[in-house]
Tab-separated table of C-alpha atoms in Angstrom:
chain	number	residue	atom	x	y	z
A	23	UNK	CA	38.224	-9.155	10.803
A	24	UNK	CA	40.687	-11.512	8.844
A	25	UNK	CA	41.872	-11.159	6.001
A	26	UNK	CA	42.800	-14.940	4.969
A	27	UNK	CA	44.988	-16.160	1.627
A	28	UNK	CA	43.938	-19.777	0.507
A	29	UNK	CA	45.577	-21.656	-2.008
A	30	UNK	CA	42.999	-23.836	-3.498
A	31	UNK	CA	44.488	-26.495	-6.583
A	32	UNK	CA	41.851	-26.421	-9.647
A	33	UNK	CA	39.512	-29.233	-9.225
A	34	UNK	CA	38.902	-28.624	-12.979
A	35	UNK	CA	37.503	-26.199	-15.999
A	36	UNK	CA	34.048	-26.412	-17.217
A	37	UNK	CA	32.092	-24.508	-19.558
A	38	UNK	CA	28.999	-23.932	-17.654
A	39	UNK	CA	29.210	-23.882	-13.406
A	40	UNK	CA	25.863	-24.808	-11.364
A	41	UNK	CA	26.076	-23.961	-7.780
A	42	UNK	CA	23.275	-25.524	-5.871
A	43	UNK	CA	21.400	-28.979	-6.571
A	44	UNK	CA	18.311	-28.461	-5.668
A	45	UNK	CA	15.275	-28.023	-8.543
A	46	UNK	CA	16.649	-25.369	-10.550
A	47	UNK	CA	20.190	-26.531	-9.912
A	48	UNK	CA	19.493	-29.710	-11.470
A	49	UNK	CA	17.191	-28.209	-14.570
A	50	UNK	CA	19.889	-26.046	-14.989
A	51	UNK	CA	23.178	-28.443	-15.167
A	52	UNK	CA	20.821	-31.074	-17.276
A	53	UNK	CA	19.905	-28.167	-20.087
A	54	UNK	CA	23.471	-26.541	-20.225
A	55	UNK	CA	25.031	-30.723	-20.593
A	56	UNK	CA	22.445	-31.197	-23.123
A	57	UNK	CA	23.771	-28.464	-25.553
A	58	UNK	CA	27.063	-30.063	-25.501
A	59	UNK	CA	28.855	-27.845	-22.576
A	60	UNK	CA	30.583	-29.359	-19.868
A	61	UNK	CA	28.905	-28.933	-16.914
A	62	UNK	CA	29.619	-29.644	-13.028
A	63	UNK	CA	27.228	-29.099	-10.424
A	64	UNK	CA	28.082	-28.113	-6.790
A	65	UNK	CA	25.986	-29.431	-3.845
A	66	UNK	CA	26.913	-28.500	-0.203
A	67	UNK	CA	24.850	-31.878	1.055
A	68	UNK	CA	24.949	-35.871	0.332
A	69	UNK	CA	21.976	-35.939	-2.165
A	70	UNK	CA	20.234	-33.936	-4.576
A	71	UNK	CA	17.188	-32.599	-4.521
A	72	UNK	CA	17.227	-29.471	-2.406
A	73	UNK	CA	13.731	-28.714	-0.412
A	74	UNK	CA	12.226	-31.545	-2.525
A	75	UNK	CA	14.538	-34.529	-0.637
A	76	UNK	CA	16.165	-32.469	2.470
A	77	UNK	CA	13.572	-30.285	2.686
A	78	UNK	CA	10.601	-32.483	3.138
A	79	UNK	CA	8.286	-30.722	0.582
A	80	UNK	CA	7.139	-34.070	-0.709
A	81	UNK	CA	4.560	-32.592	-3.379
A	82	UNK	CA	4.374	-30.412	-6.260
A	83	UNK	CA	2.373	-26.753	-5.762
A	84	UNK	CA	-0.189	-26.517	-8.856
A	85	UNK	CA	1.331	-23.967	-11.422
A	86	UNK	CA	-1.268	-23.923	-14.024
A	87	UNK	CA	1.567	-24.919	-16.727
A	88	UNK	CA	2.838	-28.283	-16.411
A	89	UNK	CA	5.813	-28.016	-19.212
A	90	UNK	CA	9.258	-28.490	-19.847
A	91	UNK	CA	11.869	-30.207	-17.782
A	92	UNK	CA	9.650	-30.370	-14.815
A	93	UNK	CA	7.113	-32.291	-17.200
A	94	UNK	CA	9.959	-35.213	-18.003
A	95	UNK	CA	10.618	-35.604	-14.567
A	96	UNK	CA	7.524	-36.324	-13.303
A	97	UNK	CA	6.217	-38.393	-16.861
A	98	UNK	CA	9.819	-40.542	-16.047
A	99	UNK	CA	8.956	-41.654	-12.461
A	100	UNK	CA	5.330	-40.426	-11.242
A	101	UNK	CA	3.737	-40.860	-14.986
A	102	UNK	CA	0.021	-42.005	-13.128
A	103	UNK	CA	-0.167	-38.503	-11.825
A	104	UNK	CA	-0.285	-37.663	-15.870
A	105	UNK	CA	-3.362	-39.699	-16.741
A	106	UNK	CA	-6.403	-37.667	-17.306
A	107	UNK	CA	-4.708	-35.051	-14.991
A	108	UNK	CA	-5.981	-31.177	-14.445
A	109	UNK	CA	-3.107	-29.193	-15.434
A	110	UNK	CA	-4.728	-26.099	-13.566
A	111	UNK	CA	-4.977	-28.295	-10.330
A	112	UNK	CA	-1.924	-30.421	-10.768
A	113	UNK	CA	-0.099	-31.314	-7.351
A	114	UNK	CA	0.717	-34.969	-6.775
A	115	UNK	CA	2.614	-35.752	-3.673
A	116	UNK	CA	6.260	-38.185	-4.442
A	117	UNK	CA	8.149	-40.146	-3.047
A	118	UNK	CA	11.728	-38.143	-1.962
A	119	UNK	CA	13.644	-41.189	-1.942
A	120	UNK	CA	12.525	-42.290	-5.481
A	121	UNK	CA	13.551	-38.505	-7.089
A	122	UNK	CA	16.343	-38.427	-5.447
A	123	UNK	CA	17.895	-41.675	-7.084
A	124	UNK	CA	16.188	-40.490	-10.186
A	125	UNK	CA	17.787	-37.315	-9.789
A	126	UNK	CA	21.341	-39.320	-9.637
A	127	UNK	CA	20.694	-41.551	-12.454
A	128	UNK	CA	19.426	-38.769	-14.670
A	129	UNK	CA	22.265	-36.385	-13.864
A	130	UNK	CA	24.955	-39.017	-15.245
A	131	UNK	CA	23.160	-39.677	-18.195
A	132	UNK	CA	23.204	-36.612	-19.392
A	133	UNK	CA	27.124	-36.344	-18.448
A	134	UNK	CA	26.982	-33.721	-15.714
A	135	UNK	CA	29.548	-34.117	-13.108
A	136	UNK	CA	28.318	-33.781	-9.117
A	137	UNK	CA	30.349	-32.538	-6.387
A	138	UNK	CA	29.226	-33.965	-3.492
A	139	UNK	CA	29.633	-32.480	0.461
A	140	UNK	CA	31.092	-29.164	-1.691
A	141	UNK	CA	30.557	-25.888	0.374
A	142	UNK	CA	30.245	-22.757	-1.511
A	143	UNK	CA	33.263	-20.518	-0.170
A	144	UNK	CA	33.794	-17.096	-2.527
A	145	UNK	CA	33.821	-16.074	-6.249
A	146	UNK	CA	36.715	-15.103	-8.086
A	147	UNK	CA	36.232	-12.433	-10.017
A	148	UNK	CA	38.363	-10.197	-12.332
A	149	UNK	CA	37.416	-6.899	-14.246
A	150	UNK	CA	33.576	-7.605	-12.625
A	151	UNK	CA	33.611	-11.140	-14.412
A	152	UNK	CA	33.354	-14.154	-12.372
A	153	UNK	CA	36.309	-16.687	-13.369
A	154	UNK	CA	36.000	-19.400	-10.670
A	155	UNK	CA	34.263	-20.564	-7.318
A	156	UNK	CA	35.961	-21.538	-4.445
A	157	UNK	CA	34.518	-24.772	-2.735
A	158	UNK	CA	35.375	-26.719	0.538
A	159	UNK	CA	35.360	-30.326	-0.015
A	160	UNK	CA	35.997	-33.591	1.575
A	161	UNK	CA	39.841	-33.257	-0.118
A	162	UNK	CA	39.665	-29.530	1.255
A	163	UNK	CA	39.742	-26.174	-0.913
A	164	UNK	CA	39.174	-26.373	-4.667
A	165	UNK	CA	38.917	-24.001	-7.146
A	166	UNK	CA	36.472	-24.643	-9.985
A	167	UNK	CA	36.887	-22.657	-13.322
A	168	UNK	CA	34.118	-21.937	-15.517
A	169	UNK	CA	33.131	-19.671	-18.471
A	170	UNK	CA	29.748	-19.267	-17.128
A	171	UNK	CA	28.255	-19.938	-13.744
A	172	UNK	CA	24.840	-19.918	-12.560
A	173	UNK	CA	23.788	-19.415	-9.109
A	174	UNK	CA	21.302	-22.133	-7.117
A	175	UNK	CA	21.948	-21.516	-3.692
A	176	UNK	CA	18.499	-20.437	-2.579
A	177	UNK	CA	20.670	-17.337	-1.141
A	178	UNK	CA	22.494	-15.841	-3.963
A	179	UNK	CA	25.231	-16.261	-2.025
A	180	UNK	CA	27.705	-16.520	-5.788
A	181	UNK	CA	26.080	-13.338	-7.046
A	182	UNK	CA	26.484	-11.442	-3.790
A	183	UNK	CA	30.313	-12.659	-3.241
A	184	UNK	CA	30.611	-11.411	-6.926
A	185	UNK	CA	29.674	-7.945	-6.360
A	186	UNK	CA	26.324	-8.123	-7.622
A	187	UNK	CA	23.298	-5.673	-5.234
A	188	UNK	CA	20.911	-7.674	-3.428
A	189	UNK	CA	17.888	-7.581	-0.646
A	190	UNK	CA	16.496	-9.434	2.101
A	191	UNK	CA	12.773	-9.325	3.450
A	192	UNK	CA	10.069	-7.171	2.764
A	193	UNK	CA	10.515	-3.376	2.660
A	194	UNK	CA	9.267	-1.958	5.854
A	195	UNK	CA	11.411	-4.004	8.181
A	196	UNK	CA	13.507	-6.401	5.919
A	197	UNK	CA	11.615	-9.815	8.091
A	198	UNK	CA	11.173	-12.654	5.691
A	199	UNK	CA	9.282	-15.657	5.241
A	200	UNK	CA	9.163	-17.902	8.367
A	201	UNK	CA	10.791	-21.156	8.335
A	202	UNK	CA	9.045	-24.416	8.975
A	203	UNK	CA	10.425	-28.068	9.509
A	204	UNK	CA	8.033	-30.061	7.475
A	205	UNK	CA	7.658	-34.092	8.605
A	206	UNK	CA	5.244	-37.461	8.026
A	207	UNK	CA	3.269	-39.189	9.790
A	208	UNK	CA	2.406	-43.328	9.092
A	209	UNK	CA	-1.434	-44.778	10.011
A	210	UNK	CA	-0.541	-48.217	12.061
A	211	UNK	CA	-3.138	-50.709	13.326
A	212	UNK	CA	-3.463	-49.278	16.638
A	213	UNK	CA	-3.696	-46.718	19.186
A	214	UNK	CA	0.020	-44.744	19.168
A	215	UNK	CA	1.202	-43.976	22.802
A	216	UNK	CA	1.382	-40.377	23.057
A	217	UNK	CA	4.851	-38.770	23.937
A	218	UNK	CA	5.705	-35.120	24.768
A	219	UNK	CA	8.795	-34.528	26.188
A	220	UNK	CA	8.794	-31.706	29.166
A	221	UNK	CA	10.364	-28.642	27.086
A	222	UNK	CA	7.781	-29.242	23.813
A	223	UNK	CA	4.430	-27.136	23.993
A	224	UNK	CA	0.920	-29.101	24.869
A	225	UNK	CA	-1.291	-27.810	22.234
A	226	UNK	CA	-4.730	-27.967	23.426
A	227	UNK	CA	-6.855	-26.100	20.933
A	228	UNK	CA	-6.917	-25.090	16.802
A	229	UNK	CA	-5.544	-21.634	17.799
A	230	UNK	CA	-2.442	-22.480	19.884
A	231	UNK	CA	-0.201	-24.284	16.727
A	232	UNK	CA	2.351	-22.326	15.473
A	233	UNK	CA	0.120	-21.865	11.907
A	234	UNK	CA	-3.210	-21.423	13.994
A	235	UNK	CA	-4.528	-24.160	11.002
A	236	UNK	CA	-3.948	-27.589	10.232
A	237	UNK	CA	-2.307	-28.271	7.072
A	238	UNK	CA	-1.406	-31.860	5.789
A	239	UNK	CA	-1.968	-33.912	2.701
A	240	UNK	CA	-3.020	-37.519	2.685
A	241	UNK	CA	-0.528	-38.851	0.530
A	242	UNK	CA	-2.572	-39.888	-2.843
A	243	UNK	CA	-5.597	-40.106	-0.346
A	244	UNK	CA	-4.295	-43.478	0.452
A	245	UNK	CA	-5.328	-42.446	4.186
A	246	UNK	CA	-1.892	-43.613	5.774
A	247	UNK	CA	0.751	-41.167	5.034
A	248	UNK	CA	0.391	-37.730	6.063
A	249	UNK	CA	2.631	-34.848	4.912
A	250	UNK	CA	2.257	-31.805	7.683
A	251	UNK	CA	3.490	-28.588	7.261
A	252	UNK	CA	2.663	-27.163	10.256
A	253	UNK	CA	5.211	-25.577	11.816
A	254	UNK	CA	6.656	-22.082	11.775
A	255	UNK	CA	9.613	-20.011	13.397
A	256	UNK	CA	10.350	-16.272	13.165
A	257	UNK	CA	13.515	-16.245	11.469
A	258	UNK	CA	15.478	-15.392	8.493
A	259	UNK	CA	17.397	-18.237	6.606
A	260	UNK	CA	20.458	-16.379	5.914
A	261	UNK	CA	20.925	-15.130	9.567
A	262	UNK	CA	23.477	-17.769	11.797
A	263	UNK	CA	21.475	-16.800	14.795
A	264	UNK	CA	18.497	-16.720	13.398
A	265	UNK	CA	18.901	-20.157	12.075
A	266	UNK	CA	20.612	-21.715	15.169
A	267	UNK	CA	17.371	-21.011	17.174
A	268	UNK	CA	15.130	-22.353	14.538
A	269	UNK	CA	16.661	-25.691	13.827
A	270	UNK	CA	16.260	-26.429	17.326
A	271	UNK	CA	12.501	-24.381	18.346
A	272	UNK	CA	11.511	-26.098	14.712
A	273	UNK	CA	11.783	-29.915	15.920
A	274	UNK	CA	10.398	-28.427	19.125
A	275	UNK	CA	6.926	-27.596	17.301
A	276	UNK	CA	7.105	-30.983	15.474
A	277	UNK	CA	6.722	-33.424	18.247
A	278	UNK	CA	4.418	-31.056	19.608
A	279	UNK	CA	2.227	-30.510	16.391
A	280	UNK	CA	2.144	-35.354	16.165
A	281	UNK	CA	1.408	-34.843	19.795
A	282	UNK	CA	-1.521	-32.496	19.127
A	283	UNK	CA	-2.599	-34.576	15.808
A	284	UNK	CA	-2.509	-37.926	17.687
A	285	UNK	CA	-4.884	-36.617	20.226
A	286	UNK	CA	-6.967	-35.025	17.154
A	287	UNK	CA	-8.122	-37.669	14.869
A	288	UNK	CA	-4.587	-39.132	14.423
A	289	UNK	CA	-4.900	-41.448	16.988
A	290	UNK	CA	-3.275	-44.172	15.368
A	291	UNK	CA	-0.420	-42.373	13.591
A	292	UNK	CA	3.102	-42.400	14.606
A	293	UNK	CA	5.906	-39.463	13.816
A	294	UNK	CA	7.789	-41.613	11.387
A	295	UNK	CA	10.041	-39.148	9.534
A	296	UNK	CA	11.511	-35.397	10.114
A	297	UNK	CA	12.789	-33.787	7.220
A	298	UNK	CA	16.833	-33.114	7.453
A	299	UNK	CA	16.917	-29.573	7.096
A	300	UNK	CA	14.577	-26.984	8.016
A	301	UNK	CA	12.566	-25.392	4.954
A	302	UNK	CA	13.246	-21.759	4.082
A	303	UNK	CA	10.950	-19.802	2.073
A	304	UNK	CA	12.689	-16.050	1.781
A	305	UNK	CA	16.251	-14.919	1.845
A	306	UNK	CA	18.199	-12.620	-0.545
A	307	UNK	CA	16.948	-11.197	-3.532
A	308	UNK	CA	20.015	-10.875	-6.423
A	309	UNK	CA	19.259	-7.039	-8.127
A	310	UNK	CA	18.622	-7.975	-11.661
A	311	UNK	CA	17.544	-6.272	-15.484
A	312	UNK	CA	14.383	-6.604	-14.177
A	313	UNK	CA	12.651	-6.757	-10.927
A	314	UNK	CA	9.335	-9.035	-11.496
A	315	UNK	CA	6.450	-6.774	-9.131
A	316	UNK	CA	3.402	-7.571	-7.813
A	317	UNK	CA	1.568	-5.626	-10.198
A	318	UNK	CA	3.222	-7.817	-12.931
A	319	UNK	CA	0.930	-10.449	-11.002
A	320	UNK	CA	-2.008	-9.460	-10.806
A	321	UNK	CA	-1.911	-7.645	-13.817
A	322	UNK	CA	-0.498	-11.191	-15.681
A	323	UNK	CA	2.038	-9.025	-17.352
A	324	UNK	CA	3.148	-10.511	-20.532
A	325	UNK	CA	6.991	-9.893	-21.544
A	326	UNK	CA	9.062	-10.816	-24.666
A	327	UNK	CA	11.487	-12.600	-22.948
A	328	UNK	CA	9.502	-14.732	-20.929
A	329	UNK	CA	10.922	-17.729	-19.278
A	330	UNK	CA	8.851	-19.284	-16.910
A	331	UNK	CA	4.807	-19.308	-16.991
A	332	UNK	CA	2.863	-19.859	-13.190
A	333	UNK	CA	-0.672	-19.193	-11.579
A	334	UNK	CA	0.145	-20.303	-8.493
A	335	UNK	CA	-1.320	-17.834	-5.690
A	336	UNK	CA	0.322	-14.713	-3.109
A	337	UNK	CA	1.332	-16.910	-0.428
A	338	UNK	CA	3.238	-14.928	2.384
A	339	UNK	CA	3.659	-16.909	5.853
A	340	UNK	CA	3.648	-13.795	8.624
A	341	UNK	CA	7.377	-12.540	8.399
A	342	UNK	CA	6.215	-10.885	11.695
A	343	UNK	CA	5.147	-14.397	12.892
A	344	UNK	CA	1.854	-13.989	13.378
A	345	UNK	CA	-0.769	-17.148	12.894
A	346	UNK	CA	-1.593	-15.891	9.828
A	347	UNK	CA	-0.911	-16.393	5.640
A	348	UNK	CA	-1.462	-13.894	3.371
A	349	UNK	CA	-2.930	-15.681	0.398
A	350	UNK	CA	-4.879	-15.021	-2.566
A	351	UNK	CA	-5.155	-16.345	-6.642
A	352	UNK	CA	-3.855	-15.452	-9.531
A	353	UNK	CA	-4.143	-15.356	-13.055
A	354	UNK	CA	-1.175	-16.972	-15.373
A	355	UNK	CA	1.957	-14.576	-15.198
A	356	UNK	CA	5.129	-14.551	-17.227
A	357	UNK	CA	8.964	-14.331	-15.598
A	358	UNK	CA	11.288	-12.727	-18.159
A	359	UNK	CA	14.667	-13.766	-18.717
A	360	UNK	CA	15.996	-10.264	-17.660
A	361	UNK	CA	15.116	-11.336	-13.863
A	362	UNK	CA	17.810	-14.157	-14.081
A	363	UNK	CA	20.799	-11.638	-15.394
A	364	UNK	CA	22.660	-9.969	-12.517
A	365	UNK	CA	23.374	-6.332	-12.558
A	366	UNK	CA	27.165	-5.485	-12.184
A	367	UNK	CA	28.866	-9.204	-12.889
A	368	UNK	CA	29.409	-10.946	-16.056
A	369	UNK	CA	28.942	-14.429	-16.799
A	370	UNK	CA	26.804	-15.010	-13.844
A	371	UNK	CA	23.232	-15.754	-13.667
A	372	UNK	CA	20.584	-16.701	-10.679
A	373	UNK	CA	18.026	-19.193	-10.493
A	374	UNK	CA	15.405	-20.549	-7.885
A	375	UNK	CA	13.496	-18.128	-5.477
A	376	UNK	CA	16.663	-15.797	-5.326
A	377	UNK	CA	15.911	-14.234	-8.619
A	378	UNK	CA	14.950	-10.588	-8.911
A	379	UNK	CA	11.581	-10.350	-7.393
A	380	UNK	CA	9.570	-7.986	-4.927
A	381	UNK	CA	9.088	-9.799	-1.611
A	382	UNK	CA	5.331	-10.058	-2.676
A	383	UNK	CA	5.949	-11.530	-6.306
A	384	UNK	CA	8.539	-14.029	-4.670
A	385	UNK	CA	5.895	-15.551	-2.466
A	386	UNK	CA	4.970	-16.628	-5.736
A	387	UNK	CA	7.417	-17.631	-7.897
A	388	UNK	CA	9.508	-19.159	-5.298
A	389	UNK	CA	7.855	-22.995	-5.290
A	390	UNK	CA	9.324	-25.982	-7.110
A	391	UNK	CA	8.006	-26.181	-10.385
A	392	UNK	CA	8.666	-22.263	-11.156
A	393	UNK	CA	12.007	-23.360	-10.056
A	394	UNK	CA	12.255	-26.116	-12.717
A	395	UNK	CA	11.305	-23.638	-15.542
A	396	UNK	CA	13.754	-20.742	-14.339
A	397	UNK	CA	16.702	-23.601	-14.078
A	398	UNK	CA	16.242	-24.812	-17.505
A	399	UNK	CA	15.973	-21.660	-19.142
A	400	UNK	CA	19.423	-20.592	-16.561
A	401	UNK	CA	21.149	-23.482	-18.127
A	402	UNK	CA	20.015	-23.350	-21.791
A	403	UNK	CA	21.016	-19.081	-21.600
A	404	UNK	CA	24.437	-20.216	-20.012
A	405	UNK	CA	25.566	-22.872	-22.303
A	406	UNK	CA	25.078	-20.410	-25.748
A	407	UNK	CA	26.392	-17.569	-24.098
A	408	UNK	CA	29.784	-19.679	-24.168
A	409	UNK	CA	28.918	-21.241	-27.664
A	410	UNK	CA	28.293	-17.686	-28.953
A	411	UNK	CA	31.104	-16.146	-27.262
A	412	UNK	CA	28.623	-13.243	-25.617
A	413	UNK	CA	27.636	-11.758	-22.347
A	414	UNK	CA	24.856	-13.561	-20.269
A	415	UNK	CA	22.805	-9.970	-20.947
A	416	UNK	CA	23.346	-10.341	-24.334
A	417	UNK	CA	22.646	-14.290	-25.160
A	418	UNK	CA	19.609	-14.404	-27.998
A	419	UNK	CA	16.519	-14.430	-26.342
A	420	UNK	CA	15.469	-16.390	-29.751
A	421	UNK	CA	17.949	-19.115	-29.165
A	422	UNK	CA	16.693	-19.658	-25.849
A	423	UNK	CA	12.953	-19.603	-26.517
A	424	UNK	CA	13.485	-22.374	-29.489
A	425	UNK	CA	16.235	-24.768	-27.775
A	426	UNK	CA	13.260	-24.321	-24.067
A	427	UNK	CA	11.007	-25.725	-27.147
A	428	UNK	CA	13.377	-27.974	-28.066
A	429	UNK	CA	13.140	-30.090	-24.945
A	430	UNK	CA	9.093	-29.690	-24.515
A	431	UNK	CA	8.475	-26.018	-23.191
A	432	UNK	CA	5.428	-24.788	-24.226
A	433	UNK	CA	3.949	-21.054	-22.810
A	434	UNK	CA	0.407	-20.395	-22.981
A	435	UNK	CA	-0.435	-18.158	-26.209
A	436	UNK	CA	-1.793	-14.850	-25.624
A	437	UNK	CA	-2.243	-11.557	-27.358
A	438	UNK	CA	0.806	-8.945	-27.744
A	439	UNK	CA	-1.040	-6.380	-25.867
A	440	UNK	CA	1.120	-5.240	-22.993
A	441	UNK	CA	4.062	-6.612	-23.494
A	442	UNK	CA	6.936	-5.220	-22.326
């Protein structure tokens, strides 16, 4: 163990601090900039964009609620998906490239500043209060002062360096999600010359990929591009080991999976593209006001507070790694504000799949449109908690629900019965 002193000079003092660009990072730094804060966002990579550019997840999982921030986007560079669309079956695939130089534009527009190649080091914290971030940069260690921060890692890596309670995995054994390195293939005008180097796996039937299933998408059934998210690795994305075995087994099962395709109806199809980072579906859960339950799911719990509106289904890859996904439908659930507000540290709140959920009810809210909502309702809570002077547990759930409205929310009406 070392205990190590760092002297980092302030890169600068912001109202509202967004760790983590991915989808709720960047909902979250666009809605606290557009209440007049100054806001900086912190990304560990080159681009924005999180799983939806790095990550390879090149389409949009139907939420049943197509509102909001996540709404603009996709009406500002994917409006055809919008014509005579079924909100209830809504998933158009994108282009990563496109969103991601969207995502660039859009974020200087609305006068948020990005720090690029930024690492997320520790949390400063006085009296239980988080004061600054410490960040590794290309100019080496910065501080970053805020009045309140919100917390996009995927990890909850800010709210756990801050003190706050967390878990990781499922009850009974803590495994989580497995990973899986997600990757295109392109239709050419002839027969593809299959390769498979020596160390890859020769799969010869249905049952002997790592899902046990075939699962692609024809990209806008233009039968050329397919998206495949077929592989999967026993391990959990906040372990070093775990993670060092998986980037590697991961690209493994990828040539393997376009070697199996191409002998399988894919004939003509060559690997053309492997996402940068492997996807990771489960880490750490940040304790919370509220911890959203399965039984809040299936029972579409209604709450005054609510922040973010889904349908989209149980969907639990085999933490034990098994060829099997636990998956089945839902009716419209809400996501209350309380699940975003740490327990034990001030002016810190979480966002994205590390929010306080069960490891059920995260199978659901973790996909990229939930993420969206949770972001902009994470940035619109932080930026009048400094206007108004006031704890993040204590910010106006009124003033939130009108300024979501503001800038297009709208939540499916329902009957008070139930709430809670």
């Amino acid at each position: 163990m070392y205990n190590i002193q760092l002297k980092a000079e302030d890169l600068g003092a912001y109202d509202v601090v967004v760790i983590g660009g991915g989808p709720s990072g960047i909902a979250a730094a666009i809605s606290a900039a557009r209440l007049g804060k100054k806001t900086v966002l912190i990304e560990k990579s080159a681009q924005i964009g999180g799983m939806m550019t790095l990550g390879g997840v090149c389409i949009f999982m139907p939420v049943g609620n197509v509102t909001g921030i996540y709404k603009e986007f996709v009406s500002e560079v994917i409006p055809e998906t919008l014509l005579d669309f079924n909100e209830e079956k809504y998933a158009p695939q994108f282009d990563p490239i496109l969103f991601r130089h969207y995502f660039n534009g859009k974020l200087e527009k609305e006068k948020v500043e990005v720090v690029f190649h930024a690492d997320f080091i520790t949390a400063v914290t006085e009296n239980k209060r988080i004061k600054a971030v410490i960040i590794n940069t290309r100019e080496g260690v910065k501080a970053v002062s805020g009045k309140a921060f919100i917390d996009c890692t995927g990890d909850g890596r800010v709210c756990i360096e801050s003190g706050a309670s967390y878990l990781c995995g499922r009850d009974t054994d803590g495994l989580t999600q497995p990973v899986t390195l997600m990757f295109q293939m392109q239709k050419t005008d002839k027969r593809v010359k299959c390769v498979l180097p020596g160390d890859c796996y020769f799969y010869n039937n249905l049952s002997d990929l790592p899902q046990g299933r075939c699962l692609y998408w024809e990209k806008n059934n233009d039968n050329g591009t397919l998206l495949v998210n077929m592989t999967r690795v026993k391990a959990n994305g906040a372990k070093i080991n775990d993670m060092n075995f998986a980037e590697k087994e991961a690209l493994k099962q990828v040539i393997s999976v376009a070697n199996y395709l191409q002998r399988n109806g894919f004939e003509n199809y060559i690997l053309s593209s492997v996402a940068p980072i492997t996807g990771i579906r489960e880490t750490n859960r940040i304790k919370c006001l509220y911890t959203l339950c399965e039984d809040d799911l299936f029972n579409s719990k209604k709450f005054n507070d609510v922040v973010a509106q889904t349908n989209y289904g149980i969907d639990i890859h085999s933490p034990g790694g098994e060829k099997s996904c636990d998956e089945r439908k839902l009716n419209s659930y809400d996501i209350p504000y309380r699940c975003l507000v740490p327990q034990g540290v001030e002016g810190l709140l979480v966002s994205g799949r590390a929010i306080s959920a069960t490891h059920v009810a995260m199978s659901s809210s973790r996909v990229i449109p939930t993420c969206f909502a949770l972001g902009q309702a994470a940035g619109i809570a932080a930026a009048i908690s400094v206007e108004d002077h006031c704890n993040i547990a204590d910010v106006s759930y009124q003033k939130i629900r009108s300024n979501m409205e503001k800038y297009g929310v709208e939540f499916y009406v329902r009957n008070n019965v139930g709430m809670v």
